[in-house]
Short mmCIF file of C-alpha atoms in Angstrom, two decimals:
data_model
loop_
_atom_site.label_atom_id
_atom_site.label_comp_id
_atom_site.label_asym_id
_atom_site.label_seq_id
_atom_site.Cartn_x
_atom_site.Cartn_y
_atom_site.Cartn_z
CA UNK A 857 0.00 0.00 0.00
CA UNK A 858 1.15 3.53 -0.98
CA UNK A 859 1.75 5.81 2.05
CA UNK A 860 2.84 9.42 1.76
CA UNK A 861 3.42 10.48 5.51
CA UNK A 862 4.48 14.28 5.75
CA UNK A 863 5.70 16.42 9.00
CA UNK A 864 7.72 19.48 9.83
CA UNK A 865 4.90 22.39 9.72
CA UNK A 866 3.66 24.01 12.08
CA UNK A 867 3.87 28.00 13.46
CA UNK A 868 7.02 30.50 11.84
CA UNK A 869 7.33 34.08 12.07
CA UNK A 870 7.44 36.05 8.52
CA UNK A 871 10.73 35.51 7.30
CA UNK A 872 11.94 32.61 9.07
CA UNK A 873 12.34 29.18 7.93
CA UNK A 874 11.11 25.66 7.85
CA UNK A 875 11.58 22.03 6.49
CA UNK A 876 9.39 20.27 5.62
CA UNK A 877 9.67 16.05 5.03
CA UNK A 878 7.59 13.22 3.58
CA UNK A 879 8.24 9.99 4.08
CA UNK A 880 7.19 7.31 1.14
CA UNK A 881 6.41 3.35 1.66
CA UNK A 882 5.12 1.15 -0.26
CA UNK A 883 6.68 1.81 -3.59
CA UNK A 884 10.02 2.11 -5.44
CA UNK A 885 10.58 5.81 -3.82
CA UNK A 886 13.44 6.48 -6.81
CA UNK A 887 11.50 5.55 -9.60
CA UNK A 888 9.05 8.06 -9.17
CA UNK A 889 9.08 12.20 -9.74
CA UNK A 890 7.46 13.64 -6.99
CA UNK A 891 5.68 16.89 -5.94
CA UNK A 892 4.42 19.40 -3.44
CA UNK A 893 1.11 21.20 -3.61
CA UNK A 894 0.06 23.42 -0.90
CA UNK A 895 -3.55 24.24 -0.12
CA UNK A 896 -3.69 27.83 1.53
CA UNK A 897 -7.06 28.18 4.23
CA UNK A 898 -10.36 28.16 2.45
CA UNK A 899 -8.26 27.94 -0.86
CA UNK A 900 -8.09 26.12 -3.51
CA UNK A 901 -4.97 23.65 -4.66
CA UNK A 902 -1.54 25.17 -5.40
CA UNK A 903 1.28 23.35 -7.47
CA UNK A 904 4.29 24.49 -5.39
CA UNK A 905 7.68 21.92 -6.80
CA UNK A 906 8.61 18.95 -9.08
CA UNK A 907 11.55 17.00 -8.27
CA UNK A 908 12.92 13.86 -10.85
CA UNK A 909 13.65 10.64 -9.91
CA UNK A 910 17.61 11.49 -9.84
CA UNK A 911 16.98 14.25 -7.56
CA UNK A 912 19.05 16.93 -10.27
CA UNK A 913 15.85 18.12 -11.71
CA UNK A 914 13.71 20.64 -10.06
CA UNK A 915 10.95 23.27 -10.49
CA UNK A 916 8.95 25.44 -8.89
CA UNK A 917 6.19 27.59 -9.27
CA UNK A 918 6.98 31.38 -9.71
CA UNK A 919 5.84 32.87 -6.08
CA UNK A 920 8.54 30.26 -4.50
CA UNK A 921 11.32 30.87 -6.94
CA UNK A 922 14.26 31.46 -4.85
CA UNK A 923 12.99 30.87 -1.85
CA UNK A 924 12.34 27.28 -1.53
CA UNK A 925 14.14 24.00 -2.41
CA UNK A 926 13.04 20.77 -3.06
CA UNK A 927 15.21 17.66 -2.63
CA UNK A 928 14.65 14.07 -2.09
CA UNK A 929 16.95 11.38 -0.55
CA UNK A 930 16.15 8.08 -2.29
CA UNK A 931 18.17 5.75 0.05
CA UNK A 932 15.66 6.99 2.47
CA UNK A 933 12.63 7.26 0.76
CA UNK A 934 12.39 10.68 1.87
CA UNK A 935 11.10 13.70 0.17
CA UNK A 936 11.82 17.55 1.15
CA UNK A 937 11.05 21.20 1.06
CA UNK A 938 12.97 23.20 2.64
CA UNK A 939 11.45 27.00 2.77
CA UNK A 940 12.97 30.18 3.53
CA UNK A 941 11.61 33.91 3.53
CA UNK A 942 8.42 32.73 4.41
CA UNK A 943 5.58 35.45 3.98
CA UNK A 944 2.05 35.41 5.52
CA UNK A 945 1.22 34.06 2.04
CA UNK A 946 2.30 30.86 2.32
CA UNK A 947 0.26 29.89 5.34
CA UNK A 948 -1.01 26.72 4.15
CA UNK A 949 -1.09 22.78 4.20
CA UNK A 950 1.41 21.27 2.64
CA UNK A 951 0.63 17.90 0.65
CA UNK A 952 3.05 15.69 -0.73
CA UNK A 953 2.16 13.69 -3.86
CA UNK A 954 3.90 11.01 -6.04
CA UNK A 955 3.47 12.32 -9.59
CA UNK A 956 3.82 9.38 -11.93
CA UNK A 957 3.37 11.90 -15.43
CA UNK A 958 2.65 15.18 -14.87
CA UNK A 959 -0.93 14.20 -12.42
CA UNK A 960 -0.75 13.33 -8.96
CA UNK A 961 -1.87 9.58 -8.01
CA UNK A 962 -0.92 9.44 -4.19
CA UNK A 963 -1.24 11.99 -1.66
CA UNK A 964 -0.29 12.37 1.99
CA UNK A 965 -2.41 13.76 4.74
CA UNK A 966 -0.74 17.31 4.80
CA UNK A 967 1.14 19.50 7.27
CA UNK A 968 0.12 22.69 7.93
CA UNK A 969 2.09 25.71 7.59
CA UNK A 970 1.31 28.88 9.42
CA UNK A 971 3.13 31.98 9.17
CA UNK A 972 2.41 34.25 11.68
CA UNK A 973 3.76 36.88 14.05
CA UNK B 1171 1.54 30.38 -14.08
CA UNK B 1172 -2.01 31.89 -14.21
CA UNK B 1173 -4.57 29.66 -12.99
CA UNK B 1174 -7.05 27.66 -15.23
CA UNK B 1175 -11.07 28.54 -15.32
CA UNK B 1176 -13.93 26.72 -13.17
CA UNK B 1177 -17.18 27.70 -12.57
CA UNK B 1178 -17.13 28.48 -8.89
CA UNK B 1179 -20.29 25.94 -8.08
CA UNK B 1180 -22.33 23.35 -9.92
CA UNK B 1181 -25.76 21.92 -8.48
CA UNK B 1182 -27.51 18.44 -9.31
CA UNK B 1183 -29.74 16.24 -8.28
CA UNK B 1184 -29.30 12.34 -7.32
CA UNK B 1185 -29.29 10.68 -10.49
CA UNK B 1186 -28.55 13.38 -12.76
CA UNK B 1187 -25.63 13.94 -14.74
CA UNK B 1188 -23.21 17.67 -14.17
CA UNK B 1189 -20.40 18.90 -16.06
CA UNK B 1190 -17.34 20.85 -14.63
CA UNK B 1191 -15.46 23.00 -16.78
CA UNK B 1192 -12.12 24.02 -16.93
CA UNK B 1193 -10.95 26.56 -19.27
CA UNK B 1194 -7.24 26.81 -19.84
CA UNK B 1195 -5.09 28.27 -22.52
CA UNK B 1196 -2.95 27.62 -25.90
CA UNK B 1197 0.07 26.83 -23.13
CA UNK B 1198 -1.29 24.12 -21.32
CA UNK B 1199 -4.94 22.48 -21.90
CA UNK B 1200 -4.73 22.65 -25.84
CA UNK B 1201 -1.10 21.79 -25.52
CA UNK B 1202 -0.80 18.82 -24.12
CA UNK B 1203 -3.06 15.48 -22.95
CA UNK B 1204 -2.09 15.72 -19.76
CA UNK B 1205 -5.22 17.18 -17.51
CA UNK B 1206 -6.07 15.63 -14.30
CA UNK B 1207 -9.04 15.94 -12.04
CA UNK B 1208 -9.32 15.40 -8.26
CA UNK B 1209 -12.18 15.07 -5.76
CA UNK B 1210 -11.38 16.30 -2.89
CA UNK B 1211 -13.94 16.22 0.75
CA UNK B 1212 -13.68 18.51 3.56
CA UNK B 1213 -10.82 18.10 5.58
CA UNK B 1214 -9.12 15.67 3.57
CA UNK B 1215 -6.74 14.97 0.97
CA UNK B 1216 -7.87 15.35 -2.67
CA UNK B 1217 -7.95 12.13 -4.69
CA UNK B 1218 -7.13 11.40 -8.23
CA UNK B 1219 -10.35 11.13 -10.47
CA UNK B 1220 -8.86 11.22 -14.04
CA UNK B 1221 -5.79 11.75 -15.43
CA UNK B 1222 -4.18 12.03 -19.54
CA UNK B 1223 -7.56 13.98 -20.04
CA UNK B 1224 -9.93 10.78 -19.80
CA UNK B 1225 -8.01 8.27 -18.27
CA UNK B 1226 -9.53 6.35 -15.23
CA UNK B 1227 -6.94 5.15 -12.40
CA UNK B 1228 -7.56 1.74 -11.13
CA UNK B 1229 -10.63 1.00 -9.54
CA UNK B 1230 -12.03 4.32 -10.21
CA UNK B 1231 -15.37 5.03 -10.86
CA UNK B 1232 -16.74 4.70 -14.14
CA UNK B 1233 -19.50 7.39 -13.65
CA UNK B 1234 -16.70 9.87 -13.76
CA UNK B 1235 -15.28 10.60 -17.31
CA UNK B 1236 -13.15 13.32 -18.55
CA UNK B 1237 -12.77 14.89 -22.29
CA UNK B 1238 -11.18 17.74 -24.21
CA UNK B 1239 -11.93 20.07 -26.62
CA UNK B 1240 -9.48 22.95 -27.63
CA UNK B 1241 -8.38 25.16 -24.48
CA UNK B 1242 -11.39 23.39 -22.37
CA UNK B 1243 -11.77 20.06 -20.53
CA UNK B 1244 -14.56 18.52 -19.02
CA UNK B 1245 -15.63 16.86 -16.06
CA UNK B 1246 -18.78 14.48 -16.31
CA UNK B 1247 -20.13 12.43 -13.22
CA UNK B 1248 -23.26 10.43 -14.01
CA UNK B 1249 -25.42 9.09 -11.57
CA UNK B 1250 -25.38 11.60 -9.57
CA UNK B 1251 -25.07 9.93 -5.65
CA UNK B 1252 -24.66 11.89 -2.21
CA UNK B 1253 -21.28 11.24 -1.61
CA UNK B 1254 -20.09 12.61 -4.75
CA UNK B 1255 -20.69 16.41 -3.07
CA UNK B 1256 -17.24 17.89 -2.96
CA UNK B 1257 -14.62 20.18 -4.23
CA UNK B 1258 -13.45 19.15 -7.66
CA UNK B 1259 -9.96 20.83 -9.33
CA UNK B 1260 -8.37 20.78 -12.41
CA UNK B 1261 -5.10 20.37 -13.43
CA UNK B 1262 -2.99 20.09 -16.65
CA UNK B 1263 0.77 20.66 -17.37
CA UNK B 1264 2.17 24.22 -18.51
CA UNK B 1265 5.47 22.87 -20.03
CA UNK B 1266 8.83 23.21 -18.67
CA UNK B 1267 7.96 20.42 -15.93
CA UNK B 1268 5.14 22.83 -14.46
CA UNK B 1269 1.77 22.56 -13.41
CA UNK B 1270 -1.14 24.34 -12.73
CA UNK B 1271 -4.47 24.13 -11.10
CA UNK B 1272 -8.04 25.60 -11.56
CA UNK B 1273 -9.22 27.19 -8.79
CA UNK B 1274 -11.78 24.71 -8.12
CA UNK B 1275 -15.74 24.16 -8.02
CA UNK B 1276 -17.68 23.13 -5.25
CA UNK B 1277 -20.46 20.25 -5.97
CA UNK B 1278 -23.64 20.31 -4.19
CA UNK B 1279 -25.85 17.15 -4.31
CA UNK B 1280 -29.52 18.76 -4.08
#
């Protein structure tokens, strides 16, 4: 059985930092690109990063550019995002997804992400 | 990066049939076969209804179908039942490894 378990949110002041993890079972971790799409409150869904199955290739959506880093450790079956400058816009949960082709076919339960003073 | 089109709310009654649109551009729905659809309840963790445009993942319903025409797919569920009432979101590739998402449509069962 697929399991997508993330943790690592919770409360940040604007401008500080946080990392996120997901942890993957139940599938061949490095065979798979993977994602993170954030849902801010009351919003709708947000694409957010891609990461390849190597781990070299990444991308991210515009608003995160510079700010954020997504990484993966495939001897661990581990998945990351690692955000910095955090603004009161990206209050939101967090969802990690295994993204076979471009869709999303597995999802965890979410972390939530509040940025706050 | 701009978001794709839904109508903010679509109504039906058990039984019937609804459509959900999602309106994208010449950069990503016309582009490319690659829209996806989730359902997704309160409080939980949206779930993948169809995927390449009409694709069906395993054991998926088959009273939810998908289709394309130009910059605009569609999402049909038949058979309306109660449990069906949710959000629904749309989601096709934008090239360069990117994604984006409607901004989603909330289904009420009457």
């Amino acid at each position: 059985e697929v399991q997508l378990v993330e943790s690592g949110g919770g409360l940040v002041q604007p401008g500080g930092s946080l990392r996120l993890s997901c942890a993957a079972s139940g599938f061949t971790f490095g065979s798979y690109w993977m994602s993170w799409v954030r849902q801010a409150p009351g919003k709708g869904l947000e694409w957010v990063a891609n990461i390849k199955q190597d781990g070299i290739d990444k991308y991210y959506v515009d608003s995160v550019k510079g700010r954020f880093t997504i990484s993966r450790h495939n001897g661990k079956n581990s998945l990351y995002l690692e955000m910095n400058s955090l603004r009161d816009e990206d209050t939101a949960v967090y969802y990690c997804a295994r993204a076979p082709l471009f869709y999303f076919d597995y999802w965890g339960q979410g972390t939530l992400v509040t940025v706050s003073s | 990066q701009s978001a794709l089109t839904q109508p903010a709310s679509v109504s039906g009654s058990p039984g019937q049939s609804i459509t959900i649109s999602c309106t994208g551009t010449s950069s990503d729905i016309e582009s490319y076969n690659l829209v996806s659809w989730y359902q997704q309840h309160p409080g939980k963790a949206p779930k993948l209804m169809i995927y390449e445009d009409s694709k069906r993942p395993s054991g998926g319903s088959d009273r939810f179908s998908g289709s394309k025409s130009g910059k605009t797919a569609s999402l049909t569920i038949s058979g309306l039942q109660a449990e069906d009432e949710a959000d629904y979101y749309c989601c096709s590739y934008a090239g360069s490894s990117t994604l984006v998402f409607g901004g989603g449509t909330k289904l009420t069962v009457l």
